[in-house]
Structures are given as C-alpha cells and as structure tokens.
Short mmCIF file of C-alpha atoms in Angstrom, two decimals:
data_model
loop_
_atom_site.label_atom_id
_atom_site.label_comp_id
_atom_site.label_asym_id
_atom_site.label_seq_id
_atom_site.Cartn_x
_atom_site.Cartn_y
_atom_site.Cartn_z
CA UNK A 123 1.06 -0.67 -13.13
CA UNK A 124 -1.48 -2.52 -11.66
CA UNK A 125 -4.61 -5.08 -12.22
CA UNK A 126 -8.69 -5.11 -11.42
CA UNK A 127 -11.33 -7.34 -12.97
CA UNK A 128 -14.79 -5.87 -13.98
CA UNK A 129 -17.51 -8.74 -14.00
CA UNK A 130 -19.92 -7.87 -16.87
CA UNK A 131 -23.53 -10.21 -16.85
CA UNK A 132 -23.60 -12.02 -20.04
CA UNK A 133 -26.85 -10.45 -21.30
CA UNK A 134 -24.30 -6.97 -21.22
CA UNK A 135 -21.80 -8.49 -22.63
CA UNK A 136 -22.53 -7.58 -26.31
CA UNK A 137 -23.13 -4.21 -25.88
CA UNK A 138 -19.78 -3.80 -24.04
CA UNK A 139 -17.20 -1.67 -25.33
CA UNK A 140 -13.80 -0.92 -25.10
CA UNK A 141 -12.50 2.73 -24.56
CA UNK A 142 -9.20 2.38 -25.95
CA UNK A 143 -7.84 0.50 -29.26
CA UNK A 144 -4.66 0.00 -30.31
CA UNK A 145 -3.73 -3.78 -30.69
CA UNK A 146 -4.03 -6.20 -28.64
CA UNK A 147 -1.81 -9.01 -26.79
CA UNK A 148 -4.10 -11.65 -28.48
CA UNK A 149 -3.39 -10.88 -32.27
CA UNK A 150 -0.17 -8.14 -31.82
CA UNK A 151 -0.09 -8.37 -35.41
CA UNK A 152 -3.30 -6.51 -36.69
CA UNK A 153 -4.34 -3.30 -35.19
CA UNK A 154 -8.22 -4.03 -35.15
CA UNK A 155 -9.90 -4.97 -31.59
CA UNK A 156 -11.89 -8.08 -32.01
CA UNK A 157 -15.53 -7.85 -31.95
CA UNK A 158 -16.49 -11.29 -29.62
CA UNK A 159 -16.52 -11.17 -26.23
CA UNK A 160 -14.17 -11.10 -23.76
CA UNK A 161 -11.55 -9.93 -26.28
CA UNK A 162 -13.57 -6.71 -27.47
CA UNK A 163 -12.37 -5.01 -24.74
CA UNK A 164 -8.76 -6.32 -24.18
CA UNK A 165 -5.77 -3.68 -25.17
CA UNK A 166 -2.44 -4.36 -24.71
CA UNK A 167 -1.22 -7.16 -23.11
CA UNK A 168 -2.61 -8.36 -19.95
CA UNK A 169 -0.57 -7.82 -16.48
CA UNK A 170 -0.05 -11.80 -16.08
CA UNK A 171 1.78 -11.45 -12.25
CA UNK A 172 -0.59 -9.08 -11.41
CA UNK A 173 -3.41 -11.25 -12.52
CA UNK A 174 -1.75 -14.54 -10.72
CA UNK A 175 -1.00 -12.36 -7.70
CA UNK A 176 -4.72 -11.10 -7.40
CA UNK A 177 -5.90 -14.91 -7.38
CA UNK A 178 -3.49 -15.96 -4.98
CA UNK A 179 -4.81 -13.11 -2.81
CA UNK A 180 -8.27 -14.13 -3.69
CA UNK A 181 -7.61 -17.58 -2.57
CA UNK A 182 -5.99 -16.77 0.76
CA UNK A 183 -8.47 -14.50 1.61
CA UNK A 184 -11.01 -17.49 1.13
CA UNK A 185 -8.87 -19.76 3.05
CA UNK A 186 -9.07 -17.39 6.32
CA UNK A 187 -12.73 -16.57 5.72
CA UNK A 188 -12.36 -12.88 4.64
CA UNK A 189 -10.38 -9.99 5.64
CA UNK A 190 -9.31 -10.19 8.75
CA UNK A 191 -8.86 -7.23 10.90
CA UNK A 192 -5.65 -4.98 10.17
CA UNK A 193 -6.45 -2.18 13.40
CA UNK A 194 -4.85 -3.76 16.18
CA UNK A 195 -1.25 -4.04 14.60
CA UNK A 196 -1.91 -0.49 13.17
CA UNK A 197 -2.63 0.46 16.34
CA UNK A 198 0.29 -0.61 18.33
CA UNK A 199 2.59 0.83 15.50
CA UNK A 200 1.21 4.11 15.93
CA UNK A 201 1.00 4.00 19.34
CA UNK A 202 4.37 3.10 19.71
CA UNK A 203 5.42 5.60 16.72
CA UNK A 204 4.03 8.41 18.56
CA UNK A 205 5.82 7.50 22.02
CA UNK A 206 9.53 8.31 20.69
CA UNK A 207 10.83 11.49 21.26
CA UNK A 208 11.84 13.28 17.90
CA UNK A 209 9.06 11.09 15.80
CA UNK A 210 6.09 13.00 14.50
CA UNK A 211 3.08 10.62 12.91
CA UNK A 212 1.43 13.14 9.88
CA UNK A 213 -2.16 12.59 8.95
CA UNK A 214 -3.25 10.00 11.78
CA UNK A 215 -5.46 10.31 14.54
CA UNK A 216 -6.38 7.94 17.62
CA UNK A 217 -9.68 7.64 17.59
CA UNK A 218 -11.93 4.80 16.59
CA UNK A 219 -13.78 7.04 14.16
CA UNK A 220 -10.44 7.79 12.10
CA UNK A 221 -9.30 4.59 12.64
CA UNK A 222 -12.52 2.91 10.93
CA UNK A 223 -11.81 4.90 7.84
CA UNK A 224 -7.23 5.03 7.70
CA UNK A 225 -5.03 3.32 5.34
CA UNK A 226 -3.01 0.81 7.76
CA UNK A 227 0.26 3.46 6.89
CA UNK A 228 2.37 5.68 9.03
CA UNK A 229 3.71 8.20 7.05
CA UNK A 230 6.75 9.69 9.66
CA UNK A 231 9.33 12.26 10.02
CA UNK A 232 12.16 11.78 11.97
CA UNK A 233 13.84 14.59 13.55
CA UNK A 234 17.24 15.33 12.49
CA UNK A 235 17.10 12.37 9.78
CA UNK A 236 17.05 12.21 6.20
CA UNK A 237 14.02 10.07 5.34
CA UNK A 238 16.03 7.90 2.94
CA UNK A 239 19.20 7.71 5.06
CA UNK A 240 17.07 6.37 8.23
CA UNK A 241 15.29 3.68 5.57
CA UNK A 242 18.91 2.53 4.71
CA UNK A 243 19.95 2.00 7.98
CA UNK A 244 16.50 0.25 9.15
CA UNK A 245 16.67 -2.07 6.12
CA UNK A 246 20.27 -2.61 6.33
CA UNK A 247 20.95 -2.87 10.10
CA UNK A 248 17.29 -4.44 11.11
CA UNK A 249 15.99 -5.97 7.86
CA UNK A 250 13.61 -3.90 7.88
CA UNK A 251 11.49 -2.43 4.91
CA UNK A 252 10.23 1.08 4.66
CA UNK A 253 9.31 3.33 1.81
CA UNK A 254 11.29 6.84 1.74
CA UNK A 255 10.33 9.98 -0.59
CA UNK A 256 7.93 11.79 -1.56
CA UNK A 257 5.16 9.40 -2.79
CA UNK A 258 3.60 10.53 -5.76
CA UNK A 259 2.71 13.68 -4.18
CA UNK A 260 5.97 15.99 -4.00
CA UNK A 261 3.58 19.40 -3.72
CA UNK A 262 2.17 18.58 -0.18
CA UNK A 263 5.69 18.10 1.75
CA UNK A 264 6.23 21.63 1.47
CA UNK A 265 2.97 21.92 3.35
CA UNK A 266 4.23 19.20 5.93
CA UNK A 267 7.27 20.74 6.72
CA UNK A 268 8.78 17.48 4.98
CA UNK A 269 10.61 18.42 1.54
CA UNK A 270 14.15 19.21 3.08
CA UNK A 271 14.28 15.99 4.76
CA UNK A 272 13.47 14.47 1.46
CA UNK A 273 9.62 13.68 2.10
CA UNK A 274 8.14 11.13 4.14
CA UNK A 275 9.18 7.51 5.92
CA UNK A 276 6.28 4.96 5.51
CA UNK A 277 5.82 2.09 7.55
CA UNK A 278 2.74 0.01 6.81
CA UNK A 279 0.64 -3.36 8.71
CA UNK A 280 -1.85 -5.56 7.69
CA UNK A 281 -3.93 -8.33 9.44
CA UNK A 282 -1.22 -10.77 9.11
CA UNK A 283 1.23 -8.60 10.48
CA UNK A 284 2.61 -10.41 13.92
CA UNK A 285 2.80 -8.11 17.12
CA UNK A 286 6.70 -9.35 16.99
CA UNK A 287 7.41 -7.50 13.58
CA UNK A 288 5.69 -4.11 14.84
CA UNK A 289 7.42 -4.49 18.39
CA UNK A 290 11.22 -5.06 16.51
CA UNK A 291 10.17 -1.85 14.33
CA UNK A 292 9.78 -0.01 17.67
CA UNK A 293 12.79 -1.42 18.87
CA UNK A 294 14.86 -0.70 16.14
CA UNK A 295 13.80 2.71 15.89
CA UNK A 296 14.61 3.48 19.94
CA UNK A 297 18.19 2.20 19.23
CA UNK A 298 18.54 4.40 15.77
CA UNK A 299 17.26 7.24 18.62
CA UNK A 300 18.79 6.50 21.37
CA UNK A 301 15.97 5.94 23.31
CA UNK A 302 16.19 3.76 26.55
CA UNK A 303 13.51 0.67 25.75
CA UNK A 304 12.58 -0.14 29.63
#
C-alpha cells in the first residue's frame, strides 16, 4: 500500500472522474460517490501515514533545497560490495551512464549463504537492516542462479546515507566472510 497526489487545475476539476466506486471514507454509510469536488474521486479511506509521511518528506526535501545526490554512497557500497571474495552484485554496472539511470539498491548473493540467514545475522549481530527474498519477482531468481539460496539480499543508500553506515556494512560483511579488512 502506498500514497501519490494528482494536482488537477480547478477549471478540470468538474469534469474529473473517479474510476472506481464503492463507498467512501467520508460517508462509509451510503454507497454513492459524492458528486463535488475533491470528494468525487475519493474511494476508500485515505492512507493517513502515508499521506503525513509524504509531507514530512516534502518538507525535508524543501529544507535541504531538493534532492540531494544519492551516487556517491551508492557508489562506495558497490564498490566495496564487489571487492569481497564470494559476493556477486546482480544487475549493476560501474559506469556513469548506468549509474545516472540505477535504483540506489544492491541486490547480492552471497556464496555459501542463505539470503535470509546472512540478513539475521547482519541485523542481529551489526544492527544492520537488509531485505532477504525474493522481492515480488520469484520467476527471475531461477534466471539469476538465486532461488536455492532463497532469492536475493538487498542493501540500499540514499543521499543522507553517512560514508560511516556504508563503511560498517563493509565491515560487517568482511567479518561474516572472513575477510582480512587491512
């Protein structure tokens, strides 16, 4: 479940129409959509947190005077993803061109780990959070080579994301592996 807004000009607005009846969160009681504006189109009941969460968003991104970039600590995750033995990056390639147009996510396997084992023990031994499984999209891991190990590991940045959080991910995945970090 999530939440958008649509901006329609006022001089639309009458002419607007909802896709989809079946009561509303306004009057639950009747089954009828209203006909004035904005409630025409409203079904259901609306995603309050969602709505509160996208205006907090809004706000912050206002406060720091847009979207900052995301690419450098996506970078250094990958980078650093890619440099441990037994970790293979799927669908990610370093070059500015791909990097201009990626999804700040590094979808992983790990070799000789269970995807939802190795997010246990990063989440319980590290505090850190991963997503494990197969992501909405269980067809393609047979492709990847990643169904037996029970899909994919996702790690993901944004433009707040401090150097020091992608750096103890690193870290904490050399000590799962064993891997000497000098």
């Amino acid at each position: 479940v999530g939440t958008g807004f649509l901006y329609v000009a006022p001089e639309v607005q009458s002419d607007f129409r909802s896709m989809m009846w079946g009561g509303t969160g306004r009057a639950s009681h009747s089954v009828d959509q209203a006909e004035t504006w904005p409630w025409s189109v409203e079904v259901g009941n609306l995603n309050l947190p969602g709505i509160v969460s996208m205006a907090v968003a809004a706000e912050a991104l206002l406060e720091q005077g847009g979207v900052q970039d995301w690419r450098p600590a996506f970078q250094r995750l990958a980078q650093g993803l890619r440099s441990l033995p037994g970790v293979r990056v799927l669908g990610w390639q370093e070059t500015d061109d791909t990097l201009q147009q990626h999804v700040p996510v590094a979808s992983i396997l790990v070799e000789g780990w269970d995807v939802h084992d190795l997010a246990s023990v990063l989440d319980v031994n590290f505090g850190i959070e991963t997503r494990a499984g197969y992501h909405c999209a269980a067809h393609i891991h047979g492709f990847l080579g990643s169904a037996e190990t029970g899909g994919t590991l996702r790690m993901s940045t944004c433009e707040a994301t401090p150097v020091q959080h992608v750096d103890a991910a690193l870290q904490a995945l050399q000590s799962i592996l064993g891997v000497d970090s000098n």
